[in-house]
JSON list of C-alpha atoms in Angstrom, two decimals:
[
{"chain": "A", "resi": 1438, "resn": "MET", "atom": "CA", "xyz": [0.00, 0.00, 0.00]},
{"chain": "A", "resi": 1439, "resn": "GLY", "atom": "CA", "xyz": [2.28, 2.78, -1.21]},
{"chain": "A", "resi": 1440, "resn": "GLY", "atom": "CA", "xyz": [2.02, 6.19, 0.37]},
{"chain": "A", "resi": 1441, "resn": "MET", "atom": "CA", "xyz": [0.12, 4.96, 3.38]},
{"chain": "A", "resi": 1442, "resn": "SER", "atom": "CA", "xyz": [3.12, 5.28, 5.68]},
{"chain": "A", "resi": 1443, "resn": "ASN", "atom": "CA", "xyz": [3.17, 9.06, 5.15]},
{"chain": "A", "resi": 1444, "resn": "ASP", "atom": "CA", "xyz": [-0.29, 9.20, 6.67]},
{"chain": "A", "resi": 1445, "resn": "ARG", "atom": "CA", "xyz": [0.63, 7.01, 9.64]},
{"chain": "A", "resi": 1446, "resn": "PRO", "atom": "CA", "xyz": [-0.51, 8.68, 12.85]},
{"chain": "A", "resi": 1447, "resn": "THR", "atom": "CA", "xyz": [1.93, 9.19, 15.71]},
{"chain": "A", "resi": 1448, "resn": "ALA", "atom": "CA", "xyz": [1.55, 7.24, 18.96]},
{"chain": "A", "resi": 1449, "resn": "ALA", "atom": "CA", "xyz": [0.12, 10.35, 20.61]},
{"chain": "A", "resi": 1450, "resn": "GLU", "atom": "CA", "xyz": [-2.42, 10.83, 17.81]},
{"chain": "A", "resi": 1451, "resn": "ILE", "atom": "CA", "xyz": [-3.44, 7.18, 18.06]},
{"chain": "A", "resi": 1452, "resn": "ALA", "atom": "CA", "xyz": [-3.85, 7.42, 21.85]},
{"chain": "A", "resi": 1453, "resn": "ALA", "atom": "CA", "xyz": [-6.11, 10.47, 21.42]},
{"chain": "A", "resi": 1454, "resn": "LEU", "atom": "CA", "xyz": [-8.49, 8.72, 19.01]},
{"chain": "A", "resi": 1455, "resn": "PRO", "atom": "CA", "xyz": [-11.70, 7.02, 20.11]},
{"chain": "A", "resi": 1456, "resn": "LYS", "atom": "CA", "xyz": [-11.69, 3.24, 20.06]},
{"chain": "A", "resi": 1457, "resn": "SER", "atom": "CA", "xyz": [-13.73, 1.33, 17.49]},
{"chain": "A", "resi": 1458, "resn": "GLU", "atom": "CA", "xyz": [-14.67, -2.15, 18.65]},
{"chain": "A", "resi": 1459, "resn": "PHE", "atom": "CA", "xyz": [-16.14, -4.52, 16.08]},
{"chain": "A", "resi": 1460, "resn": "ALA", "atom": "CA", "xyz": [-18.40, -7.19, 17.61]},
{"chain": "A", "resi": 1461, "resn": "PHE", "atom": "CA", "xyz": [-17.25, -8.70, 20.91]},
{"chain": "A", "resi": 1462, "resn": "PRO", "atom": "CA", "xyz": [-13.70, -10.01, 21.50]},
{"chain": "A", "resi": 1463, "resn": "GLY", "atom": "CA", "xyz": [-13.29, -13.43, 19.91]},
{"chain": "A", "resi": 1464, "resn": "PRO", "atom": "CA", "xyz": [-13.51, -15.14, 16.50]},
{"chain": "A", "resi": 1465, "resn": "LEU", "atom": "CA", "xyz": [-16.05, -12.73, 14.98]},
{"chain": "A", "resi": 1466, "resn": "ARG", "atom": "CA", "xyz": [-14.01, -9.65, 15.93]},
{"chain": "A", "resi": 1467, "resn": "ASP", "atom": "CA", "xyz": [-10.87, -11.34, 14.60]},
{"chain": "A", "resi": 1468, "resn": "GLN", "atom": "CA", "xyz": [-12.64, -12.04, 11.30]},
{"chain": "A", "resi": 1469, "resn": "LEU", "atom": "CA", "xyz": [-13.96, -8.47, 10.98]},
{"chain": "A", "resi": 1470, "resn": "VAL", "atom": "CA", "xyz": [-10.61, -6.87, 11.86]},
{"chain": "A", "resi": 1471, "resn": "ALA", "atom": "CA", "xyz": [-8.85, -9.06, 9.29]},
{"chain": "A", "resi": 1472, "resn": "ALA", "atom": "CA", "xyz": [-11.41, -7.98, 6.67]},
{"chain": "A", "resi": 1473, "resn": "ILE", "atom": "CA", "xyz": [-10.78, -4.30, 7.49]},
{"chain": "A", "resi": 1474, "resn": "LEU", "atom": "CA", "xyz": [-7.02, -4.78, 7.22]},
{"chain": "A", "resi": 1475, "resn": "ASN", "atom": "CA", "xyz": [-7.23, -6.61, 3.89]},
{"chain": "A", "resi": 1476, "resn": "GLY", "atom": "CA", "xyz": [-9.62, -4.05, 2.44]},
{"chain": "A", "resi": 1477, "resn": "ALA", "atom": "CA", "xyz": [-12.66, -6.36, 2.14]},
{"chain": "A", "resi": 1478, "resn": "LYS", "atom": "CA", "xyz": [-14.63, -4.53, 4.83]},
{"chain": "A", "resi": 1479, "resn": "THR", "atom": "CA", "xyz": [-15.49, -0.87, 4.20]},
{"chain": "A", "resi": 1480, "resn": "SER", "atom": "CA", "xyz": [-18.88, -0.66, 5.91]},
{"chain": "A", "resi": 1481, "resn": "THR", "atom": "CA", "xyz": [-20.46, -1.63, 9.20]},
{"chain": "A", "resi": 1482, "resn": "THR", "atom": "CA", "xyz": [-23.89, -1.57, 10.77]},
{"chain": "A", "resi": 1483, "resn": "GLY", "atom": "CA", "xyz": [-24.77, -0.44, 14.27]},
{"chain": "A", "resi": 1484, "resn": "LEU", "atom": "CA", "xyz": [-28.06, 0.19, 16.01]},
{"chain": "A", "resi": 1485, "resn": "VAL", "atom": "CA", "xyz": [-29.29, 3.60, 17.13]},
{"chain": "A", "resi": 1486, "resn": "ALA", "atom": "CA", "xyz": [-30.58, 1.88, 20.29]},
{"chain": "A", "resi": 1487, "resn": "ASP", "atom": "CA", "xyz": [-27.06, 0.63, 21.10]},
{"chain": "A", "resi": 1488, "resn": "TYR", "atom": "CA", "xyz": [-25.52, 4.11, 20.72]},
{"chain": "A", "resi": 1489, "resn": "GLU", "atom": "CA", "xyz": [-28.30, 5.56, 22.88]},
{"chain": "A", "resi": 1490, "resn": "HIS", "atom": "CA", "xyz": [-27.84, 2.86, 25.52]},
{"chain": "A", "resi": 1491, "resn": "GLU", "atom": "CA", "xyz": [-24.07, 3.55, 25.63]},
{"chain": "A", "resi": 1492, "resn": "GLY", "atom": "CA", "xyz": [-24.66, 7.31, 25.68]},
{"chain": "A", "resi": 1493, "resn": "GLU", "atom": "CA", "xyz": [-22.50, 7.65, 22.57]},
{"chain": "A", "resi": 1494, "resn": "ALA", "atom": "CA", "xyz": [-22.98, 10.07, 19.71]},
{"chain": "A", "resi": 1495, "resn": "LEU", "atom": "CA", "xyz": [-23.55, 8.56, 16.28]},
{"chain": "A", "resi": 1496, "resn": "PRO", "atom": "CA", "xyz": [-20.44, 8.47, 14.08]},
{"chain": "A", "resi": 1497, "resn": "GLU", "atom": "CA", "xyz": [-19.94, 11.34, 11.64]},
{"chain": "A", "resi": 1498, "resn": "ALA", "atom": "CA", "xyz": [-18.12, 11.59, 8.33]},
{"chain": "A", "resi": 1499, "resn": "GLY", "atom": "CA", "xyz": [-14.52, 12.71, 8.80]},
{"chain": "A", "resi": 1500, "resn": "GLU", "atom": "CA", "xyz": [-14.10, 11.15, 12.23]},
{"chain": "A", "resi": 1501, "resn": "ARG", "atom": "CA", "xyz": [-11.22, 8.80, 12.79]},
{"chain": "A", "resi": 1502, "resn": "ALA", "atom": "CA", "xyz": [-11.03, 5.90, 15.22]},
{"chain": "A", "resi": 1503, "resn": "VAL", "atom": "CA", "xyz": [-8.62, 3.19, 16.28]},
{"chain": "A", "resi": 1504, "resn": "VAL", "atom": "CA", "xyz": [-9.72, -0.37, 15.54]},
{"chain": "A", "resi": 1505, "resn": "VAL", "atom": "CA", "xyz": [-8.71, -2.78, 18.30]},
{"chain": "A", "resi": 1506, "resn": "ASP", "atom": "CA", "xyz": [-8.32, -6.54, 18.09]},
{"chain": "A", "resi": 1507, "resn": "SER", "atom": "CA", "xyz": [-9.61, -9.12, 20.58]},
{"chain": "A", "resi": 1508, "resn": "ASP", "atom": "CA", "xyz": [-6.66, -8.38, 22.88]},
{"chain": "A", "resi": 1509, "resn": "ASP", "atom": "CA", "xyz": [-7.55, -4.66, 22.83]},
{"chain": "A", "resi": 1510, "resn": "ARG", "atom": "CA", "xyz": [-4.43, -3.87, 20.77]},
{"chain": "A", "resi": 1511, "resn": "PRO", "atom": "CA", "xyz": [-4.67, -1.02, 18.22]},
{"chain": "A", "resi": 1512, "resn": "VAL", "atom": "CA", "xyz": [-4.38, -2.56, 14.75]},
{"chain": "A", "resi": 1513, "resn": "ALA", "atom": "CA", "xyz": [-5.76, 0.08, 12.39]},
{"chain": "A", "resi": 1514, "resn": "VAL", "atom": "CA", "xyz": [-6.98, 3.64, 12.04]},
{"chain": "A", "resi": 1515, "resn": "ILE", "atom": "CA", "xyz": [-10.18, 4.14, 10.05]},
{"chain": "A", "resi": 1516, "resn": "GLU", "atom": "CA", "xyz": [-11.94, 7.28, 8.91]},
{"chain": "A", "resi": 1517, "resn": "THR", "atom": "CA", "xyz": [-15.71, 7.42, 8.58]},
{"chain": "A", "resi": 1518, "resn": "THR", "atom": "CA", "xyz": [-16.69, 8.57, 5.08]},
{"chain": "A", "resi": 1519, "resn": "GLU", "atom": "CA", "xyz": [-20.49, 8.32, 5.24]},
{"chain": "A", "resi": 1520, "resn": "VAL", "atom": "CA", "xyz": [-23.22, 7.70, 7.81]},
{"chain": "A", "resi": 1521, "resn": "ARG", "atom": "CA", "xyz": [-26.87, 6.93, 7.09]},
{"chain": "A", "resi": 1522, "resn": "VAL", "atom": "CA", "xyz": [-29.62, 6.06, 9.56]},
{"chain": "A", "resi": 1523, "resn": "VAL", "atom": "CA", "xyz": [-32.30, 3.83, 8.03]},
{"chain": "A", "resi": 1524, "resn": "PRO", "atom": "CA", "xyz": [-34.79, 1.21, 9.23]},
{"chain": "A", "resi": 1525, "resn": "LEU", "atom": "CA", "xyz": [-33.37, -2.32, 8.96]},
{"chain": "A", "resi": 1526, "resn": "ALA", "atom": "CA", "xyz": [-35.83, -3.06, 6.16]},
{"chain": "A", "resi": 1527, "resn": "MET", "atom": "CA", "xyz": [-34.08, -0.40, 4.03]},
{"chain": "A", "resi": 1528, "resn": "VAL", "atom": "CA", "xyz": [-30.52, -1.72, 4.26]},
{"chain": "A", "resi": 1529, "resn": "ASP", "atom": "CA", "xyz": [-29.23, -2.12, 0.69]},
{"chain": "A", "resi": 1530, "resn": "LEU", "atom": "CA", "xyz": [-27.22, -4.97, -0.79]},
{"chain": "A", "resi": 1531, "resn": "ALA", "atom": "CA", "xyz": [-24.19, -2.78, -1.59]},
{"chain": "A", "resi": 1532, "resn": "HIS", "atom": "CA", "xyz": [-23.87, -1.92, 2.09]},
{"chain": "A", "resi": 1533, "resn": "ALA", "atom": "CA", "xyz": [-24.23, -5.58, 3.09]},
{"chain": "A", "resi": 1534, "resn": "VAL", "atom": "CA", "xyz": [-21.64, -6.74, 0.54]},
{"chain": "A", "resi": 1535, "resn": "ASP", "atom": "CA", "xyz": [-19.19, -4.02, 1.63]},
{"chain": "A", "resi": 1536, "resn": "GLU", "atom": "CA", "xyz": [-19.28, -5.34, 5.19]},
{"chain": "A", "resi": 1537, "resn": "GLY", "atom": "CA", "xyz": [-16.85, -7.94, 3.89]},
{"chain": "A", "resi": 1538, "resn": "GLU", "atom": "CA", "xyz": [-18.47, -10.95, 5.53]},
{"chain": "A", "resi": 1539, "resn": "GLY", "atom": "CA", "xyz": [-19.26, -12.71, 2.28]},
{"chain": "A", "resi": 1540, "resn": "HIS", "atom": "CA", "xyz": [-22.99, -12.00, 2.18]},
{"chain": "A", "resi": 1541, "resn": "ARG", "atom": "CA", "xyz": [-24.49, -12.00, -1.29]},
{"chain": "A", "resi": 1542, "resn": "THR", "atom": "CA", "xyz": [-28.13, -11.44, -0.27]},
{"chain": "A", "resi": 1543, "resn": "ILE", "atom": "CA", "xyz": [-29.86, -9.14, 2.19]},
{"chain": "A", "resi": 1544, "resn": "ALA", "atom": "CA", "xyz": [-31.58, -12.18, 3.72]},
{"chain": "A", "resi": 1545, "resn": "ALA", "atom": "CA", "xyz": [-28.25, -13.84, 4.58]},
{"chain": "A", "resi": 1546, "resn": "TRP", "atom": "CA", "xyz": [-26.87, -10.54, 5.91]},
{"chain": "A", "resi": 1547, "resn": "ARG", "atom": "CA", "xyz": [-29.96, -9.97, 8.02]},
{"chain": "A", "resi": 1548, "resn": "GLU", "atom": "CA", "xyz": [-29.95, -13.51, 9.43]},
{"chain": "A", "resi": 1549, "resn": "ASP", "atom": "CA", "xyz": [-26.31, -13.17, 10.51]},
{"chain": "A", "resi": 1550, "resn": "HIS", "atom": "CA", "xyz": [-26.85, -9.76, 12.05]},
{"chain": "A", "resi": 1551, "resn": "GLU", "atom": "CA", "xyz": [-30.03, -10.77, 13.84]},
{"chain": "A", "resi": 1552, "resn": "SER", "atom": "CA", "xyz": [-28.26, -13.75, 15.42]},
{"chain": "A", "resi": 1553, "resn": "PHE", "atom": "CA", "xyz": [-25.61, -11.28, 16.68]},
{"chain": "A", "resi": 1554, "resn": "TRP", "atom": "CA", "xyz": [-28.13, -8.66, 17.87]},
{"chain": "A", "resi": 1555, "resn": "HIS", "atom": "CA", "xyz": [-30.24, -11.33, 19.57]},
{"chain": "A", "resi": 1556, "resn": "SER", "atom": "CA", "xyz": [-27.22, -13.00, 21.21]},
{"chain": "A", "resi": 1557, "resn": "ALA", "atom": "CA", "xyz": [-26.82, -13.30, 24.97]},
{"chain": "A", "resi": 1558, "resn": "GLU", "atom": "CA", "xyz": [-23.79, -10.95, 24.82]},
{"chain": "A", "resi": 1559, "resn": "MET", "atom": "CA", "xyz": [-25.73, -8.23, 22.99]},
{"chain": "A", "resi": 1560, "resn": "ARG", "atom": "CA", "xyz": [-28.75, -8.59, 25.28]},
{"chain": "A", "resi": 1561, "resn": "GLU", "atom": "CA", "xyz": [-26.43, -8.30, 28.26]},
{"chain": "A", "resi": 1562, "resn": "ALA", "atom": "CA", "xyz": [-24.73, -5.24, 26.76]},
{"chain": "A", "resi": 1563, "resn": "MET", "atom": "CA", "xyz": [-28.17, -3.67, 26.21]},
{"chain": "A", "resi": 1564, "resn": "ASP", "atom": "CA", "xyz": [-29.32, -4.64, 29.74]},
{"chain": "A", "resi": 1565, "resn": "ASP", "atom": "CA", "xyz": [-32.38, -6.16, 28.07]},
{"chain": "A", "resi": 1566, "resn": "PRO", "atom": "CA", "xyz": [-32.76, -9.98, 28.18]},
{"chain": "A", "resi": 1567, "resn": "SER", "atom": "CA", "xyz": [-35.45, -9.84, 25.47]},
{"chain": "A", "resi": 1568, "resn": "PHE", "atom": "CA", "xyz": [-33.80, -7.30, 23.14]},
{"chain": "A", "resi": 1569, "resn": "THR", "atom": "CA", "xyz": [-34.87, -7.87, 19.52]},
{"chain": "A", "resi": 1570, "resn": "VAL", "atom": "CA", "xyz": [-34.73, -6.05, 16.22]},
{"chain": "A", "resi": 1571, "resn": "ASP", "atom": "CA", "xyz": [-37.32, -5.86, 13.44]},
{"chain": "A", "resi": 1572, "resn": "ASP", "atom": "CA", "xyz": [-37.86, -4.13, 10.08]},
{"chain": "A", "resi": 1573, "resn": "ALA", "atom": "CA", "xyz": [-38.44, -0.77, 11.81]},
{"chain": "A", "resi": 1574, "resn": "THR", "atom": "CA", "xyz": [-35.34, -0.88, 14.03]},
{"chain": "A", "resi": 1575, "resn": "LEU", "atom": "CA", "xyz": [-33.10, 2.08, 13.19]},
{"chain": "A", "resi": 1576, "resn": "ALA", "atom": "CA", "xyz": [-29.71, 1.02, 11.88]},
{"chain": "A", "resi": 1577, "resn": "VAL", "atom": "CA", "xyz": [-26.59, 3.16, 11.59]},
{"chain": "A", "resi": 1578, "resn": "LEU", "atom": "CA", "xyz": [-24.95, 2.41, 8.24]},
{"chain": "A", "resi": 1579, "resn": "GLN", "atom": "CA", "xyz": [-21.36, 3.54, 8.39]},
{"chain": "A", "resi": 1580, "resn": "ARG", "atom": "CA", "xyz": [-18.83, 3.56, 5.56]},
{"chain": "A", "resi": 1581, "resn": "PHE", "atom": "CA", "xyz": [-15.16, 4.01, 6.27]},
{"chain": "A", "resi": 1582, "resn": "ARG", "atom": "CA", "xyz": [-11.72, 3.85, 4.72]},
{"chain": "A", "resi": 1583, "resn": "LEU", "atom": "CA", "xyz": [-8.55, 2.35, 6.13]},
{"chain": "A", "resi": 1584, "resn": "VAL", "atom": "CA", "xyz": [-6.16, 5.18, 6.97]},
{"chain": "A", "resi": 1585, "resn": "ALA", "atom": "CA", "xyz": [-3.34, 3.20, 8.57]},
{"chain": "A", "resi": 1586, "resn": "ASP", "atom": "CA", "xyz": [-2.43, -0.40, 9.27]},
{"chain": "A", "resi": 1587, "resn": "LEU", "atom": "CA", "xyz": [-0.78, -0.32, 12.71]},
{"chain": "A", "resi": 1588, "resn": "ARG", "atom": "CA", "xyz": [0.48, -3.90, 12.81]}
]
């Protein structure tokens, strides 16, 4: 990746950036982080309800964040390029494909994401043992670019 090293943030800059955690630590996070680093993953989906529960602002274009691996080590810096908030029923195939998880249909994407959002870990994180999503659930569709590979 020529020219990327010129854009490499300093240790102080990296320390000042917010952390971006994909999924929960473990195999899924490892898979997603690898897809970000190899360029396959350029989009991600969050839930407005999750941001609200965490008291976090929604991401905005131009913001940078440090991607951490399952051991909480910084492995990449990404920059958000676009954010859309849409009901789950309106998620488009291009967004799903760009998540880099190999989904070729919205149905497959949705099934995978629902199993994550309905997981015990997510329900625990939401403090809601019966947390579920449906067509009307507001999703945060975020596109990003890899700014620096920190490995």
